[in-house]
Amino acid sequence: MTKRQERKRLGDLLVEAGLITEAQLQEALQQKAPGQKLGDALLQRGYITEQQLIEVLEFQLGIPHVSLYRYPIDPKLTNLIPKEFAKRHMVMPLKAEGDRLLVAMADPMDFFVIDDLRLSTGFHIETAIASKDDILRAINKYYDIDESMEDFLRMTPTQETVEEERITEEDSPIVRLVNQILQLAVEQRASDIHIDPQETKVLIRYRVDGVLRTDRALPKHMQSVLTARIKILANMDITEHRVPQDGRIKMNIDFHPVDLRVSTLPTVYGEKIVMRVLDLGAALNDIQKLGFNKLNLQRFIELIERPTGIVLITGPTGSGKSSTLYAALNRLNSEEVNIITIEDPVEYQLEGINQIQVNPNVGLTFAQGLRSILRQDPNIIMVGEIRDRETAEVAVRASLTGHLVLSTLHTNDALSTVTRLIDMGIEPFLVATSLAGVVSQRLVRRVCRDCQYEQEPTKREMEIFARRGMKIEKVIRGRGCPTCNMTGYKGRIALHELLVMTDDMRRVILNHEPFSKLRELAMKNKMIFLIDDGLLKVKQGITTLEEVLKVTTLS
């Protein structure tokens, strides 16, 4: 049987199983890169999940599927297959019985790799299918961590003095350990890495989809070398332990550019380090993918394509405001416009945009930088955050003199932004004339597509929907599987509420009328509130009510 028929059969099977449509199959077949497997092309477009692909392959090829999450892998077998080979070809040795070796592979049809394994190990090779994430996690766990941990445990605690060579040599145990900690974070799509010193140990914790999880505990005597290594990478002062420090690390992890913002803080048990992971490859630069519903998306695009005015994005820390701002800038970025940003710090570097980093030590504050930007003939200005009255005033003036100003502000919802600006000391007539619109946003976790199942809504859920004038027939939840680390959620999506200023609203602000009047006008203008957007996403099966209620309030 030729490989062409083989591929066609996989596509047909996926269509028969109702996982993709015929149109999606044809599109993937026509647009996939030369030599790319159909399965990978479908995964890339998000039509199917890896788990669904594996199940169909298992059925098509008759090869069993294994989950490595709790598989009792024999660590001694890692000596049979070199780490480089395992990583390049996505294979993981599982167990040996007699002259047979069971190997998990992401592509069990790769007969060249199977032949290579048979010749290099001397075993008969039996294959099983596992997902790429699963295999990568296992390779990291069994190949790397154990080696560096053993090397470390051989070091006696008395060798604690930080020798420059030992921290900078490429193959020293500490360098390997730090690289692994970073690699694991990128693989799990963590947004932050916490290194927490405790009294008797050091905890490594990852924040994945907004939730912190302890990954492992290291012995206390490794703390000082670990801290020193990270400080060297981030160009910090390794002799200073008493004051907080900030730094940046730029590196490639698995051929993937990653930017890390590093911050240290002296605590009772030593320095706590938090690294914010900015994955430059996965930066969301497409407005369509931010999770706006149709009406909000159309209104948001109209807002940012205006020539003048202020557009504010509000929400608490870590609610994805910067990603939305960058996606908006990316859409507006063309050679006909001059875009200048002032940020603290510059998170993602965008081509074709002039980005300025705030530096209070030399007097370059947001307000000062903004005044200088106005002399640079900009069309669009992005201010990282409006923190004080002075910045707010300059931003308002800039928007009134023919510029589009984009910025963020910490408020609870879109409507209270108006009162916050007035409380800051901006004149109501300035707020009314300059403010074009406000987007309030929160992040909620998505239900994992691999282990989702339908359920009848509970009485409480039906009540909550009824209060907002909606009905709900079924809710989707995640059971928990290896793909989502047994949480039932994988990835996040944004909830939005969008306030577009109308002439009536401007009149309300100018006449100092009560705040409730603004709310009435917003409802008349068909504004979708955060809670409603959340409930719509529960209805679509994207998230759960628990997640929505964590970030919004029932009014």
Coordinates of C-alpha atoms in Angstrom, one line a residue:
M1 CA 0.0 0.0 0.0
T2 CA 1.4 3.4 -0.9
K3 CA 1.8 6.2 1.6
R4 CA -0.6 8.3 -0.4
Q5 CA -3.5 5.9 0.1
E6 CA -2.4 5.6 3.8
R7 CA -2.8 9.3 4.2
K8 CA -6.1 9.4 2.4
R9 CA -7.4 6.7 4.7
L10 CA -6.4 8.7 7.8
G11 CA -8.3 11.7 6.4
D12 CA -11.4 9.5 5.6
L13 CA -11.3 8.0 9.1
L14 CA -11.3 11.4 10.7
V15 CA -14.2 12.5 8.5
E16 CA -16.2 9.3 9.3
A17 CA -15.5 9.8 13.0
G18 CA -17.1 13.3 12.7
L19 CA -13.9 15.0 13.9
I20 CA -13.4 17.1 10.8
T21 CA -15.4 18.0 7.8
E22 CA -14.6 17.1 4.2
A23 CA -13.9 20.8 3.5
Q24 CA -11.4 21.0 6.3
L25 CA -9.7 17.8 5.1
Q26 CA -9.4 19.2 1.5
E27 CA -8.1 22.5 2.8
A28 CA -5.4 20.8 4.9
L29 CA -4.4 18.5 2.0
Q30 CA -4.0 21.5 -0.4
Q31 CA -2.3 23.9 2.0
K32 CA 0.0 21.7 3.9
A33 CA 3.8 22.1 3.5
P34 CA 5.5 19.6 1.1
G35 CA 6.5 16.5 3.1
Q36 CA 4.3 17.5 6.1
K37 CA 2.1 14.8 7.5
L38 CA -1.6 15.3 7.2
G39 CA -2.1 14.7 10.9
D40 CA 0.4 17.5 11.7
A41 CA -1.3 19.8 9.2
L42 CA -4.7 19.3 10.9
L43 CA -3.2 19.7 14.4
Q44 CA -1.5 23.0 13.3
R45 CA -4.9 24.4 12.2
G46 CA -6.5 23.3 15.5
Y47 CA -9.1 21.1 13.7
I48 CA -8.3 18.1 15.9
T49 CA -6.4 17.5 19.1
E50 CA -3.4 15.2 19.4
Q51 CA -5.4 12.8 21.5
Q52 CA -8.1 12.5 18.8
L53 CA -5.4 11.9 16.2
I54 CA -3.8 9.2 18.3
E55 CA -7.1 7.4 18.9
V56 CA -7.8 7.3 15.1
L57 CA -4.2 6.1 14.4
E58 CA -4.5 3.5 17.1
F59 CA -7.6 2.2 15.3
Q60 CA -6.1 2.5 11.8
L61 CA -2.7 0.9 12.5
G62 CA -3.7 -1.5 15.3
I63 CA -0.9 -0.1 17.4
P64 CA -1.7 0.4 21.1
H65 CA -1.7 3.9 22.6
V66 CA 0.1 4.5 25.9
S67 CA -0.2 7.4 28.3
L68 CA 3.2 8.1 29.9
Y69 CA 1.7 10.2 32.7
R70 CA 1.9 7.4 35.3
Y71 CA 3.6 4.7 33.2
P72 CA 6.2 2.7 35.2
I73 CA 9.2 3.5 32.9
D74 CA 12.4 1.7 33.7
P75 CA 15.0 4.5 34.1
K76 CA 17.9 2.2 33.2
L77 CA 16.7 1.9 29.7
T78 CA 17.6 5.5 29.0
N79 CA 21.2 4.2 28.5
L80 CA 20.0 2.3 25.4
I81 CA 18.8 5.3 23.4
P82 CA 20.8 8.5 23.4
K83 CA 18.9 11.6 24.5
E84 CA 19.6 13.5 21.2
F85 CA 18.1 10.6 19.2
A86 CA 15.1 10.3 21.5
K87 CA 14.4 14.1 21.2
R88 CA 14.9 14.3 17.4
H89 CA 12.7 11.3 16.6
M90 CA 10.3 11.6 19.5
V91 CA 10.9 8.1 21.0
M92 CA 10.9 6.9 24.6
P93 CA 12.0 3.4 25.8
L94 CA 9.4 2.0 28.1
K95 CA 10.3 -1.6 29.1
A96 CA 12.4 -4.5 28.0
E97 CA 11.3 -8.1 28.2
G98 CA 13.6 -10.8 26.9
D99 CA 14.8 -9.7 23.5
R100 CA 11.9 -7.3 23.0
L101 CA 12.0 -3.5 23.7
L102 CA 8.7 -1.6 23.9
V103 CA 9.2 2.0 22.6
A104 CA 6.7 4.9 22.7
M105 CA 6.7 6.9 19.4
A106 CA 4.9 9.9 18.2
D107 CA 5.0 8.5 14.7
P108 CA 5.0 4.6 14.8
M109 CA 5.0 4.5 11.0
D110 CA 8.6 5.8 10.8
F111 CA 10.3 2.5 9.9
F112 CA 13.7 4.1 9.4
V113 CA 13.8 5.0 13.1
I114 CA 12.6 1.6 14.1
D115 CA 15.4 0.0 12.0
D116 CA 18.0 2.3 13.6
L117 CA 16.8 1.4 17.0
R118 CA 16.9 -2.3 16.2
L119 CA 20.5 -2.1 15.0
S120 CA 21.7 0.2 17.8
T121 CA 20.1 -1.6 20.7
G122 CA 20.1 -5.3 19.4
F123 CA 16.4 -5.7 20.6
H124 CA 13.3 -6.5 18.6
I125 CA 11.4 -3.2 18.6
E126 CA 7.7 -3.1 19.6
T127 CA 5.9 0.2 19.2
A128 CA 3.2 2.1 21.0
I129 CA 1.8 5.6 20.2
A130 CA 2.1 8.5 22.6
S131 CA 1.6 12.2 22.2
K132 CA 4.5 14.5 21.5
D133 CA 4.0 16.4 24.7
D134 CA 3.9 13.2 26.7
I135 CA 7.1 11.9 25.1
L136 CA 8.9 15.3 25.7
R137 CA 7.8 15.3 29.3
A138 CA 9.1 11.8 29.8
I139 CA 12.5 12.6 28.1
N140 CA 13.0 15.6 30.3
K141 CA 12.0 13.7 33.4
Y142 CA 14.1 10.6 32.9
Y143 CA 17.1 11.8 30.9
D144 CA 17.9 15.1 32.3
I145 CA 16.7 15.7 35.8
D146 CA 18.0 12.5 37.2
E147 CA 21.5 13.1 35.8
S148 CA 21.8 16.6 37.2
M149 CA 20.2 15.7 40.4
E150 CA 22.6 12.8 40.9
D151 CA 25.6 15.0 40.1
F152 CA 24.3 17.5 42.6
L153 CA 23.7 15.0 45.4
R154 CA 27.3 13.9 44.9
M155 CA 28.4 17.4 45.7
T156 CA 28.7 17.8 49.4
P157 CA 27.0 20.7 51.1
T158 CA 30.5 22.1 52.0
Q159 CA 31.2 22.8 48.4
E160 CA 28.6 25.5 48.5
T161 CA 31.0 28.3 47.6
V162 CA 30.0 29.7 44.3
E163 CA 32.8 29.1 41.8
E164 CA 32.5 31.1 38.7
E165 CA 33.6 28.2 36.4
R166 CA 31.1 25.8 37.9
I167 CA 28.2 28.1 37.2
T168 CA 29.1 29.0 33.7
E169 CA 30.5 25.8 32.2
E170 CA 28.0 24.5 29.7
D171 CA 27.9 20.9 30.9
S172 CA 28.1 21.5 34.7
P173 CA 25.2 20.1 36.6
I174 CA 23.8 23.5 37.7
V175 CA 23.8 24.8 34.2
R176 CA 21.9 21.7 33.0
L177 CA 19.5 22.0 35.9
V178 CA 18.6 25.6 35.2
N179 CA 18.2 24.8 31.5
Q180 CA 15.8 22.0 32.4
I181 CA 13.7 24.2 34.7
L182 CA 13.3 26.7 31.8
Q183 CA 12.7 24.0 29.2
L184 CA 10.0 22.4 31.3
A185 CA 8.3 25.8 31.8
V186 CA 8.2 26.4 28.0
E187 CA 6.8 22.9 27.4
Q188 CA 4.1 23.3 29.9
R189 CA 3.3 26.8 28.6
A190 CA 3.9 28.2 32.0
S191 CA 3.6 32.0 32.4
D192 CA 5.8 32.3 35.5
I193 CA 8.5 30.2 37.2
H194 CA 8.8 30.6 41.0
I195 CA 11.9 29.5 42.9
D196 CA 10.8 29.6 46.5
P197 CA 13.3 29.1 49.3
Q198 CA 11.9 27.4 52.4
E199 CA 13.6 26.5 55.6
T200 CA 14.8 23.0 54.6
K201 CA 14.3 23.0 50.8
V202 CA 13.8 25.0 47.7
L203 CA 10.6 24.7 45.8
I204 CA 10.3 25.0 42.0
R205 CA 6.7 26.1 41.0
Y206 CA 5.1 26.8 37.7
R207 CA 2.1 29.0 37.0
V208 CA 0.2 27.2 34.2
D209 CA -3.1 28.8 33.0
G210 CA -3.1 31.1 36.0
V211 CA -2.8 28.4 38.6
L212 CA 0.5 27.7 40.6
R213 CA 1.7 24.2 40.9
T214 CA 4.7 22.8 42.7
D215 CA 6.8 20.9 40.3
R216 CA 9.5 19.6 42.6
A217 CA 11.6 20.3 45.8
L218 CA 15.4 20.6 45.7
P219 CA 17.7 20.2 48.6
K220 CA 18.5 23.4 50.5
H221 CA 22.3 23.3 49.7
M222 CA 21.5 23.9 46.0
Q223 CA 19.9 27.2 46.7
S224 CA 23.0 29.5 46.4
V225 CA 24.4 28.0 43.2
L226 CA 20.9 28.0 41.6
T227 CA 20.4 31.7 42.5
A228 CA 23.9 32.6 41.3
R229 CA 23.4 30.9 38.0
I230 CA 20.1 32.7 37.3
K231 CA 21.6 36.0 38.4
I232 CA 24.6 35.5 36.0
L233 CA 22.2 34.8 33.1
A234 CA 20.1 37.9 33.9
N235 CA 23.2 40.2 34.3
M236 CA 22.5 40.9 38.0
D237 CA 24.9 41.5 40.8
I238 CA 25.6 38.1 42.3
T239 CA 27.2 39.5 45.5
E240 CA 24.1 41.6 46.5
H241 CA 21.6 39.5 48.4
R242 CA 19.9 42.3 50.5
V243 CA 18.0 44.3 47.9
P244 CA 15.5 43.3 45.2
Q245 CA 16.9 43.2 41.7
D246 CA 15.5 43.0 38.2
G247 CA 17.0 41.5 35.0
R248 CA 16.2 39.9 31.7
I249 CA 17.3 36.7 30.1
K250 CA 17.0 36.1 26.3
M251 CA 17.7 32.6 25.1
N252 CA 16.6 29.9 22.7
I253 CA 15.0 26.9 24.2
D254 CA 14.5 24.0 21.7
F255 CA 15.1 26.5 18.8
H256 CA 12.5 28.7 20.2
P257 CA 13.2 32.3 21.2
V258 CA 12.1 33.0 24.8
D259 CA 12.4 36.1 26.8
L260 CA 12.4 35.9 30.6
R261 CA 11.9 38.8 33.0
V262 CA 13.6 38.0 36.2
S263 CA 12.9 39.5 39.6
T264 CA 14.6 38.6 42.9
L265 CA 13.3 39.4 46.4
P266 CA 15.2 38.9 49.7
T267 CA 13.1 36.7 52.1
V268 CA 13.8 35.2 55.5
Y269 CA 15.1 32.0 53.9
G270 CA 17.1 33.6 51.0
E271 CA 16.2 35.1 47.7
K272 CA 12.9 34.2 46.0
I273 CA 13.2 34.4 42.3
V274 CA 10.2 34.8 39.9
M275 CA 10.7 34.6 36.2
R276 CA 8.0 35.8 33.8
V277 CA 8.2 33.7 30.6
L278 CA 7.4 35.7 27.5
D279 CA 7.3 33.1 24.7
L280 CA 8.0 35.2 21.6
G281 CA 7.0 32.4 19.3
A282 CA 3.6 32.0 20.8
A283 CA 2.8 35.7 21.2
L284 CA -0.8 36.3 20.3
N285 CA -0.6 38.9 17.5
D286 CA -3.9 38.2 15.8
I287 CA -7.0 40.0 17.1
Q288 CA -9.2 37.2 15.7
K289 CA -7.7 34.7 18.1
L290 CA -8.2 36.7 21.3
G291 CA -11.7 35.3 22.0
F292 CA -13.8 38.4 21.2
N293 CA -17.4 37.4 20.2
K294 CA -18.6 38.7 16.8
L295 CA -20.2 42.0 18.0
N296 CA -17.4 42.9 20.3
L297 CA -14.7 42.1 17.7
Q298 CA -16.4 44.4 15.1
R299 CA -16.8 47.2 17.7
F300 CA -13.2 46.8 18.9
I301 CA -11.8 47.0 15.3
E302 CA -13.9 50.1 14.7
L303 CA -12.5 51.6 17.9
I304 CA -8.8 51.1 17.1
E305 CA -9.2 52.2 13.5
R306 CA -10.4 55.7 14.6
P307 CA -7.9 58.5 13.8
T308 CA -8.1 60.1 17.3
G309 CA -9.2 59.5 20.9
I310 CA -8.2 57.2 23.8
V311 CA -8.9 53.5 23.8
L312 CA -8.4 52.0 27.3
I313 CA -8.0 48.3 28.1
T314 CA -8.7 47.6 31.8
G315 CA -8.5 44.6 34.2
P316 CA -6.3 43.3 37.1
T317 CA -2.7 42.3 36.7
G318 CA -2.3 39.2 34.6
S319 CA -5.6 39.5 32.7
G320 CA -3.9 39.6 29.3
K321 CA -4.2 43.4 28.7
S322 CA -0.8 43.6 27.1
S323 CA -1.5 40.8 24.7
T324 CA -4.7 42.6 23.5
L325 CA -2.7 45.9 23.2
Y326 CA 0.0 44.2 21.1
A327 CA -2.6 42.4 18.9
A328 CA -4.2 45.8 18.3
L329 CA -0.9 47.4 17.5
N330 CA 0.0 44.5 15.2
R331 CA -3.2 45.1 13.2
L332 CA -2.5 48.9 12.9
N333 CA 1.2 48.4 12.1
S334 CA 1.8 49.5 8.5
E335 CA 4.4 51.8 6.9
E336 CA 1.9 54.6 6.5
V337 CA 1.7 55.3 10.2
N338 CA 4.3 56.2 12.9
I339 CA 3.6 54.1 16.0
I340 CA 5.5 54.9 19.2
T341 CA 5.1 53.1 22.5
I342 CA 6.3 53.8 26.0
E343 CA 6.3 50.8 28.3
D344 CA 7.6 49.6 31.7
P345 CA 9.1 47.2 30.7
V346 CA 9.0 46.5 27.0
E347 CA 7.5 43.0 26.9
Y348 CA 7.4 41.9 23.3
Q349 CA 9.5 43.7 20.7
L350 CA 7.6 44.4 17.5
E351 CA 9.1 45.1 14.2
G352 CA 8.4 48.5 12.7
I353 CA 7.3 50.0 16.0
N354 CA 9.4 52.4 18.1
Q355 CA 9.3 51.2 21.6
I356 CA 10.7 53.2 24.6
Q357 CA 11.5 51.7 28.0
V358 CA 10.6 53.8 31.1
N359 CA 13.7 54.7 33.2
P360 CA 12.8 56.7 36.3
N361 CA 16.5 56.8 37.4
V362 CA 17.3 59.3 34.6
G363 CA 13.9 61.1 34.8
L364 CA 12.3 59.2 31.9
T365 CA 8.8 58.6 33.4
F366 CA 5.6 57.9 31.5
A367 CA 4.6 61.5 31.5
Q368 CA 8.0 62.8 30.5
G369 CA 8.4 60.2 27.7
L370 CA 4.9 61.0 26.4
R371 CA 5.7 64.7 26.1
S372 CA 8.8 63.8 24.0
I373 CA 6.9 61.4 21.9
L374 CA 4.5 64.1 20.9
R375 CA 7.4 66.0 19.2
Q376 CA 8.1 62.9 17.1
D377 CA 5.1 63.3 14.8
P378 CA 3.3 60.1 15.9
N379 CA 0.0 58.8 14.5
I380 CA -0.6 56.2 17.2
I381 CA 0.8 56.2 20.8
M382 CA 0.7 53.3 23.2
V383 CA 1.2 54.0 26.8
G384 CA 2.0 50.9 28.9
E385 CA -0.1 52.0 31.8
I386 CA -1.8 55.1 33.2
R387 CA -0.7 55.2 36.8
D388 CA -1.1 58.8 37.8
R389 CA -2.8 62.1 37.1
E390 CA 0.1 63.5 35.2
T391 CA 0.3 60.6 32.7
A392 CA -3.5 60.6 32.3
E393 CA -3.5 64.4 31.5
V394 CA -0.8 64.1 28.9
A395 CA -2.5 61.1 27.3
V396 CA -5.8 63.0 27.2
R397 CA -4.2 66.1 25.6
A398 CA -2.4 63.8 23.0
S399 CA -5.7 62.3 22.0
L400 CA -7.3 65.7 21.6
T401 CA -4.5 66.9 19.4
G402 CA -5.2 64.3 16.7
H403 CA -3.6 61.1 17.9
L404 CA -4.9 57.7 18.7
V405 CA -3.8 56.8 22.2
L406 CA -4.0 53.1 23.4
S407 CA -3.3 52.4 27.1
T408 CA -4.2 50.2 30.1
L409 CA -5.7 51.1 33.5
H410 CA -6.5 48.9 36.5
T411 CA -10.3 49.0 37.1
N412 CA -12.9 46.4 37.8
D413 CA -15.1 47.0 34.8
A414 CA -15.5 49.2 31.7
L415 CA -18.0 51.7 33.2
S416 CA -16.0 52.4 36.4
T417 CA -13.1 53.6 34.1
V418 CA -14.9 56.8 33.5
T419 CA -15.3 57.5 37.3
R420 CA -11.6 56.5 37.9
L421 CA -10.4 59.0 35.4
I422 CA -12.5 61.8 37.0
D423 CA -11.3 60.7 40.5
M424 CA -7.7 61.0 39.2
G425 CA -8.3 64.6 38.7
I426 CA -9.1 64.8 35.0
E427 CA -11.8 67.3 34.1
P428 CA -15.1 65.6 33.2
F429 CA -15.3 67.6 29.9
L430 CA -11.8 66.3 28.9
V431 CA -12.9 62.7 29.7
A432 CA -16.1 63.1 27.7
T433 CA -14.4 64.5 24.6
S434 CA -11.3 62.3 24.5
L435 CA -12.5 58.8 25.6
A436 CA -13.5 56.7 22.5
G437 CA -14.0 53.4 24.2
V438 CA -13.0 51.0 27.0
V439 CA -12.4 47.2 26.9
S440 CA -12.5 45.4 30.2
Q441 CA -11.0 41.9 30.1
R442 CA -10.4 38.8 32.2
L443 CA -8.8 35.4 31.5
V444 CA -10.6 32.1 32.1
R445 CA -9.3 28.6 31.6
R446 CA -10.5 26.6 28.6
V447 CA -12.0 23.1 29.0
C448 CA -9.4 20.5 27.8
R449 CA -10.6 19.2 24.4
D450 CA -9.2 15.7 25.0
C451 CA -11.1 14.9 28.1
Q452 CA -14.3 17.0 27.8
Y453 CA -17.7 15.5 28.4
E454 CA -21.3 16.8 28.5
Q455 CA -23.3 17.1 31.7
E456 CA -26.7 18.2 32.7
P457 CA -26.6 21.7 34.3
T458 CA -27.2 21.9 38.0
K459 CA -30.1 23.8 39.5
R460 CA -27.8 26.6 40.6
E461 CA -26.3 26.9 37.1
M462 CA -29.8 27.1 35.5
E463 CA -30.7 29.8 38.1
I464 CA -27.6 31.9 37.2
F465 CA -28.4 31.7 33.5
A466 CA -32.0 32.6 34.1
R467 CA -31.0 35.7 36.1
R468 CA -29.3 37.0 33.0
G469 CA -32.2 36.0 30.7
M470 CA -30.5 32.9 29.2
K471 CA -31.2 29.2 29.0
I472 CA -28.7 26.4 29.3
E473 CA -29.3 22.8 28.2
K474 CA -25.9 21.2 28.8
V475 CA -22.5 22.2 30.3
I476 CA -19.1 20.9 29.3
R477 CA -16.5 19.8 31.8
G478 CA -13.0 18.2 31.7
R479 CA -12.4 14.9 33.4
G480 CA -8.6 15.4 33.7
C481 CA -6.1 13.6 31.4
P482 CA -2.3 13.6 30.9
T483 CA -2.6 16.3 28.2
C484 CA -3.9 18.8 30.7
N485 CA -2.0 17.5 33.8
M486 CA -5.2 16.1 35.3
T487 CA -6.7 19.5 35.7
G488 CA -9.5 19.3 33.1
Y489 CA -8.4 22.7 31.6
K490 CA -5.8 23.5 28.9
G491 CA -5.1 27.0 27.7
R492 CA -7.0 30.2 28.4
I493 CA -9.4 32.5 26.7
A494 CA -10.4 36.1 27.3
L495 CA -13.8 37.4 28.4
H496 CA -14.5 41.0 27.3
E497 CA -16.9 43.8 27.9
L498 CA -16.7 46.7 25.5
L499 CA -18.0 50.2 26.2
V500 CA -18.2 52.4 23.1
M501 CA -18.8 56.1 24.1
T502 CA -21.9 57.6 22.5
D503 CA -23.1 61.3 22.5
D504 CA -25.7 60.5 25.1
M505 CA -23.0 59.1 27.4
R506 CA -20.8 62.2 26.9
R507 CA -23.8 64.4 27.9
V508 CA -24.2 62.3 31.1
I509 CA -20.5 62.8 32.0
L510 CA -20.6 66.6 31.2
N511 CA -23.8 67.2 33.3
H512 CA -22.4 65.2 36.3
E513 CA -25.4 62.9 36.2
P514 CA -25.4 59.8 38.4
F515 CA -23.4 56.8 37.4
S516 CA -26.5 54.5 37.0
K517 CA -27.6 56.6 34.0
L518 CA -24.4 55.6 32.2
R519 CA -25.2 51.9 32.9
E520 CA -28.7 52.3 31.5
L521 CA -27.4 53.9 28.3
A522 CA -24.8 51.1 27.9
M523 CA -27.5 48.5 28.2
K524 CA -29.6 50.4 25.6
N525 CA -26.5 50.3 23.3
K526 CA -26.5 46.4 23.6
M527 CA -23.3 46.3 25.6
I528 CA -22.3 42.8 26.5
F529 CA -21.2 42.7 30.2
L530 CA -18.4 40.5 31.4
I531 CA -20.7 38.0 33.1
D532 CA -22.8 37.7 29.9
D533 CA -19.8 37.1 27.7
G534 CA -18.7 34.5 30.2
L535 CA -22.1 32.7 30.2
L536 CA -22.1 32.7 26.4
K537 CA -18.7 31.0 26.4
V538 CA -20.0 28.4 28.9
K539 CA -22.9 27.8 26.5
Q540 CA -20.5 27.3 23.7
G541 CA -18.7 24.7 25.8
I542 CA -15.4 26.7 25.9
T543 CA -15.2 27.1 29.6
T544 CA -17.1 26.3 32.8
L545 CA -19.3 28.5 35.1
E546 CA -16.8 28.0 38.0
E547 CA -14.1 29.8 36.0
V548 CA -16.4 32.6 34.9
L549 CA -17.6 33.3 38.5
K550 CA -14.0 33.4 39.7
V551 CA -13.4 36.6 37.6
T552 CA -16.8 38.2 37.4
T553 CA -19.6 39.2 39.7
L554 CA -23.3 38.5 39.3
S555 CA -25.0 41.9 39.3

